[in-house]
Amino acid sequence: MTAVRKGVRGLAVLSSVTLLAACGGGGGGGSDGPDLTLDNDNLAEQTVEVGPESDVRGILGLQDDINTGQALILEVMESLRTQHSGSSDTISCEQGGTATVTDEGADGRIDDKWLLQDCVINTQVLGSVSLSGDYRFVATFSGDEEADFVLEGSETYGIEGLRLSNSEQIKIRGRADADYSRAGSFASFIDTVDVFEFKVGDRYAAITEVETRLEGNDATVDFTTKGKLIGSAIGGYIQLSTPQVVKINNGEACPASGILRIASNGVAEILFGTSTEDDDAVQIRVDGQIVDSTDDCSAIGFIP
């Protein structure tokens, strides 16, 4: 399941590369949704062109910005947890400042609250950063990890600080929830994000109202996703959805069937296998018209 999960992450985001002309915002759009406190340019309301010819730099930049924000949190918390004794305490960050953790977990429930105070850590994604703010991790587990089980967890964060190499301001806020369960040969991942915002300097990226599901066994996995991706790299937003479940067979280079839709100013769809009109491996349709087809799924970001 882990390898497939990595593959569909690329499928959901990189597939947009062949479809977006990311040259700036279009007209107004969007819809009511979660508050975006860092979206100073109102990008969540700006459509971008969806078309068969693309300048891929924008969408790749958006993907990179989202990945950078998520990786930064992961790096910082992994660094701090290596020094955490498992109880409430205050630890020194690797290059200065402190992180105070309050452990409120009990009876199989983890509930760690972290307070960062000018905490300086050297990261791979942004170099040395100085961060202050709150981070909370909550998780519950039931069952037998060698057999059937249910794991539910969430992260919330409100962090700001500086990138020390150039004094760029960093701001991160949001919440992410994950449910993972196994029953016999069947396993399920459900990842949901109400809001995730990341800003470093003038770069801004956000994802809102996202739900991604991976459900299946070692032979076949069903992938679905929906949500909104917003960023300065494209000058607006795109909506992702799967109007037809994407079915992924283990070991195969392309999904067996399914449809991934990208919408903003225009609608594009990526169709797979038996969902295409001619049983192609991949077919690209823009505003209802077929514009391309290929037998190489790696070209649109799918990596099995």
Tab-separated table of N, CA, C and O in Angstrom, residues 46-101:
chain	number	residue	atom	x	y	z
A	46	GLN	N	-9.453	33.242	-7.710
A	46	GLN	CA	-8.967	33.510	-9.063
A	46	GLN	C	-8.807	32.220	-9.854
A	46	GLN	O	-8.030	31.338	-9.484
A	47	THR	N	-9.553	32.113	-10.947
A	47	THR	CA	-9.416	30.936	-11.793
A	47	THR	C	-8.140	31.030	-12.630
A	47	THR	O	-7.588	32.110	-12.844
A	48	VAL	N	-7.677	29.866	-13.096
A	48	VAL	CA	-6.564	29.807	-14.047
A	48	VAL	C	-7.018	29.005	-15.257
A	48	VAL	O	-7.930	28.181	-15.184
A	49	GLU	N	-6.387	29.265	-16.376
A	49	GLU	CA	-6.762	28.590	-17.612
A	49	GLU	C	-6.431	27.096	-17.538
A	49	GLU	O	-5.349	26.709	-17.095
A	50	VAL	N	-7.369	26.295	-17.997
A	50	VAL	CA	-7.146	24.862	-18.159
A	50	VAL	C	-7.214	24.570	-19.645
A	50	VAL	O	-8.238	24.826	-20.286
A	51	GLY	N	-6.105	24.061	-20.207
A	51	GLY	CA	-6.068	23.854	-21.645
A	51	GLY	C	-5.079	22.799	-22.054
A	51	GLY	O	-4.303	22.296	-21.241
A	52	PRO	N	-5.074	22.425	-23.341
A	52	PRO	CA	-4.200	21.352	-23.830
A	52	PRO	C	-2.737	21.741	-23.945
A	52	PRO	O	-1.877	20.872	-24.072
A	53	GLU	N	-2.431	23.039	-23.947
A	53	GLU	CA	-1.041	23.465	-24.022
A	53	GLU	C	-0.652	24.096	-22.700
A	53	GLU	O	-1.379	24.887	-22.131
A	54	SER	N	0.513	23.747	-22.216
A	54	SER	CA	0.848	24.141	-20.850
A	54	SER	C	2.242	24.726	-20.721
A	54	SER	O	3.178	24.298	-21.353
A	55	ASP	N	2.317	25.724	-19.853
A	55	ASP	CA	3.579	26.116	-19.257
A	55	ASP	C	3.608	25.411	-17.902
A	55	ASP	O	2.874	25.775	-16.985
A	56	VAL	N	4.431	24.371	-17.784
A	56	VAL	CA	4.345	23.508	-16.605
A	56	VAL	C	4.987	24.116	-15.366
A	56	VAL	O	4.833	23.588	-14.281
A	57	ARG	N	5.679	25.235	-15.521
A	57	ARG	CA	6.425	25.773	-14.379
A	57	ARG	C	5.517	26.149	-13.219
A	57	ARG	O	5.857	25.958	-12.056
A	58	GLY	N	4.342	26.678	-13.516
A	58	GLY	CA	3.447	27.105	-12.458
A	58	GLY	C	2.968	25.962	-11.586
A	58	GLY	O	3.073	26.008	-10.360
A	59	ILE	N	2.422	24.912	-12.213
A	59	ILE	CA	1.876	23.818	-11.425
A	59	ILE	C	2.981	23.060	-10.700
A	59	ILE	O	2.804	22.600	-9.576
A	60	LEU	N	4.150	22.950	-11.317
A	60	LEU	CA	5.271	22.320	-10.623
A	60	LEU	C	5.696	23.162	-9.426
A	60	LEU	O	6.055	22.630	-8.372
A	61	GLY	N	5.644	24.490	-9.588
A	61	GLY	CA	5.966	25.364	-8.468
A	61	GLY	C	4.961	25.241	-7.346
A	61	GLY	O	5.323	25.245	-6.163
A	62	LEU	N	3.679	25.105	-7.694
A	62	LEU	CA	2.643	24.916	-6.681
A	62	LEU	C	2.852	23.614	-5.929
A	62	LEU	O	2.782	23.580	-4.695
A	63	GLN	N	3.125	22.554	-6.663
A	63	GLN	CA	3.387	21.273	-6.011
A	63	GLN	C	4.588	21.380	-5.082
A	63	GLN	O	4.562	20.881	-3.950
A	64	ASP	N	5.637	22.039	-5.546
A	64	ASP	CA	6.850	22.175	-4.735
A	64	ASP	C	6.575	22.981	-3.469
A	64	ASP	O	7.067	22.630	-2.391
A	65	ASP	N	5.774	24.052	-3.572
A	65	ASP	CA	5.473	24.869	-2.402
A	65	ASP	C	4.667	24.084	-1.364
A	65	ASP	O	4.934	24.165	-0.159
A	66	ILE	N	3.670	23.325	-1.820
A	66	ILE	CA	2.885	22.506	-0.897
A	66	ILE	C	3.764	21.461	-0.228
A	66	ILE	O	3.727	21.267	0.993
A	67	ASN	N	4.582	20.791	-1.026
A	67	ASN	CA	5.474	19.766	-0.473
A	67	ASN	C	6.467	20.371	0.520
A	67	ASN	O	6.788	19.752	1.543
A	68	THR	N	6.975	21.579	0.226
A	68	THR	CA	7.949	22.222	1.110
A	68	THR	C	7.331	22.501	2.476
A	68	THR	O	7.943	22.247	3.514
A	69	GLY	N	6.113	23.047	2.488
A	69	GLY	CA	5.459	23.336	3.755
A	69	GLY	C	5.226	22.089	4.592
A	69	GLY	O	5.486	22.078	5.807
A	70	GLN	N	4.759	21.024	3.952
A	70	GLN	CA	4.507	19.783	4.688
A	70	GLN	C	5.809	19.134	5.147
A	70	GLN	O	5.903	18.613	6.265
A	71	ALA	N	6.831	19.182	4.287
A	71	ALA	CA	8.121	18.589	4.657
A	71	ALA	C	8.784	19.360	5.784
A	71	ALA	O	9.466	18.775	6.637
A	72	LEU	N	8.596	20.683	5.819
A	72	LEU	CA	9.185	21.492	6.883
A	72	LEU	C	8.635	21.066	8.243
A	72	LEU	O	9.399	20.888	9.205
A	73	ILE	N	7.334	20.910	8.345
A	73	ILE	CA	6.742	20.463	9.600
A	73	ILE	C	7.295	19.102	9.992
A	73	ILE	O	7.664	18.863	11.152
A	74	LEU	N	7.357	18.181	9.033
A	74	LEU	CA	7.842	16.833	9.316
A	74	LEU	C	9.276	16.852	9.817
A	74	LEU	O	9.615	16.193	10.817
A	75	GLU	N	10.141	17.625	9.152
A	75	GLU	CA	11.548	17.699	9.569
A	75	GLU	C	11.696	18.266	10.976
A	75	GLU	O	12.447	17.742	11.799
A	76	VAL	N	10.979	19.344	11.243
A	76	VAL	CA	11.100	19.991	12.548
A	76	VAL	C	10.633	19.058	13.658
A	76	VAL	O	11.311	18.878	14.675
A	77	MET	N	9.484	18.430	13.472
A	77	MET	CA	8.949	17.570	14.528
A	77	MET	C	9.774	16.295	14.701
A	77	MET	O	9.941	15.801	15.820
A	78	GLU	N	10.316	15.763	13.614
A	78	GLU	CA	11.185	14.590	13.756
A	78	GLU	C	12.440	14.947	14.540
A	78	GLU	O	12.921	14.163	15.363
A	79	SER	N	13.001	16.135	14.297
A	79	SER	CA	14.177	16.571	15.040
A	79	SER	C	13.865	16.695	16.525
A	79	SER	O	14.652	16.271	17.382
A	80	LEU	N	12.719	17.271	16.855
A	80	LEU	CA	12.356	17.470	18.258
A	80	LEU	C	12.035	16.140	18.947
A	80	LEU	O	12.386	15.938	20.113
A	81	ARG	N	11.384	15.244	18.237
A	81	ARG	CA	10.983	13.981	18.872
A	81	ARG	C	12.178	13.101	19.217
A	81	ARG	O	12.088	12.261	20.117
A	82	THR	N	13.297	13.267	18.529
A	82	THR	CA	14.477	12.468	18.876
A	82	THR	C	14.999	12.825	20.258
A	82	THR	O	15.698	12.025	20.887
A	83	GLN	N	14.653	14.020	20.741
A	83	GLN	CA	15.100	14.449	22.070
A	83	GLN	C	13.996	14.333	23.124
A	83	GLN	O	14.240	14.559	24.303
A	84	HIS	N	12.793	13.983	22.692
A	84	HIS	CA	11.658	13.946	23.607
A	84	HIS	C	11.681	12.658	24.424
A	84	HIS	O	11.778	11.562	23.879
A	85	SER	N	11.564	12.789	25.737
A	85	SER	CA	11.660	11.632	26.637
A	85	SER	C	10.372	10.843	26.741
A	85	SER	O	10.343	9.762	27.326
A	86	GLY	N	9.274	11.373	26.192
A	86	GLY	CA	8.004	10.690	26.296
A	86	GLY	C	7.111	11.240	27.378
A	86	GLY	O	6.004	10.755	27.594
A	87	SER	N	7.552	12.255	28.073
A	87	SER	CA	6.733	12.915	29.089
A	87	SER	C	6.826	14.423	28.887
A	87	SER	O	7.570	14.907	28.035
A	88	SER	N	6.059	15.162	29.683
A	88	SER	CA	6.076	16.619	29.561
A	88	SER	C	7.432	17.171	29.966
A	88	SER	O	7.944	16.860	31.046
A	89	ASP	N	8.035	17.957	29.089
A	89	ASP	CA	9.324	18.562	29.415
A	89	ASP	C	9.646	19.671	28.421
A	89	ASP	O	8.926	19.900	27.457
A	90	THR	N	10.743	20.386	28.677
A	90	THR	CA	11.236	21.410	27.772
A	90	THR	C	12.603	20.979	27.263
A	90	THR	O	13.476	20.609	28.047
A	91	ILE	N	12.770	21.013	25.945
A	91	ILE	CA	14.033	20.583	25.359
A	91	ILE	C	14.651	21.741	24.592
A	91	ILE	O	13.964	22.688	24.181
A	92	SER	N	15.945	21.646	24.400
A	92	SER	CA	16.665	22.660	23.631
A	92	SER	C	16.670	22.277	22.161
A	92	SER	O	16.947	21.128	21.807
A	93	CYS	N	16.342	23.225	21.298
A	93	CYS	CA	16.406	22.967	19.857
A	93	CYS	C	17.874	22.910	19.430
A	93	CYS	O	18.762	23.433	20.106
A	94	GLU	N	18.138	22.301	18.287
A	94	GLU	CA	19.511	21.947	17.928
A	94	GLU	C	20.424	23.151	17.744
A	94	GLU	O	21.628	23.059	17.952
A	95	GLN	N	19.870	24.320	17.367
A	95	GLN	CA	20.711	25.498	17.151
A	95	GLN	C	20.249	26.704	17.969
A	95	GLN	O	20.622	27.837	17.682
A	96	GLY	N	19.474	26.445	19.011
A	96	GLY	CA	19.017	27.538	19.868
A	96	GLY	C	17.516	27.548	20.042
A	96	GLY	O	16.765	26.981	19.235
A	97	GLY	N	17.044	28.187	21.097
A	97	GLY	CA	15.626	28.230	21.386
A	97	GLY	C	15.157	26.954	22.069
A	97	GLY	O	15.939	26.026	22.314
A	98	THR	N	13.861	26.900	22.378
A	98	THR	CA	13.322	25.763	23.111
A	98	THR	C	12.017	25.270	22.498
A	98	THR	O	11.357	25.972	21.727
A	99	ALA	N	11.669	24.046	22.878
A	99	ALA	CA	10.375	23.456	22.532
A	99	ALA	C	9.845	22.790	23.792
A	99	ALA	O	10.492	21.905	24.355
A	100	THR	N	8.677	23.215	24.254
A	100	THR	CA	8.058	22.650	25.441
A	100	THR	C	6.911	21.746	25.028
A	100	THR	O	6.017	22.167	24.281
A	101	VAL	N	6.952	20.494	25.454
A	101	VAL	CA	5.902	19.538	25.123
A	101	VAL	C	5.090	19.222	26.364
A	101	VAL	O	5.629	19.009	27.451
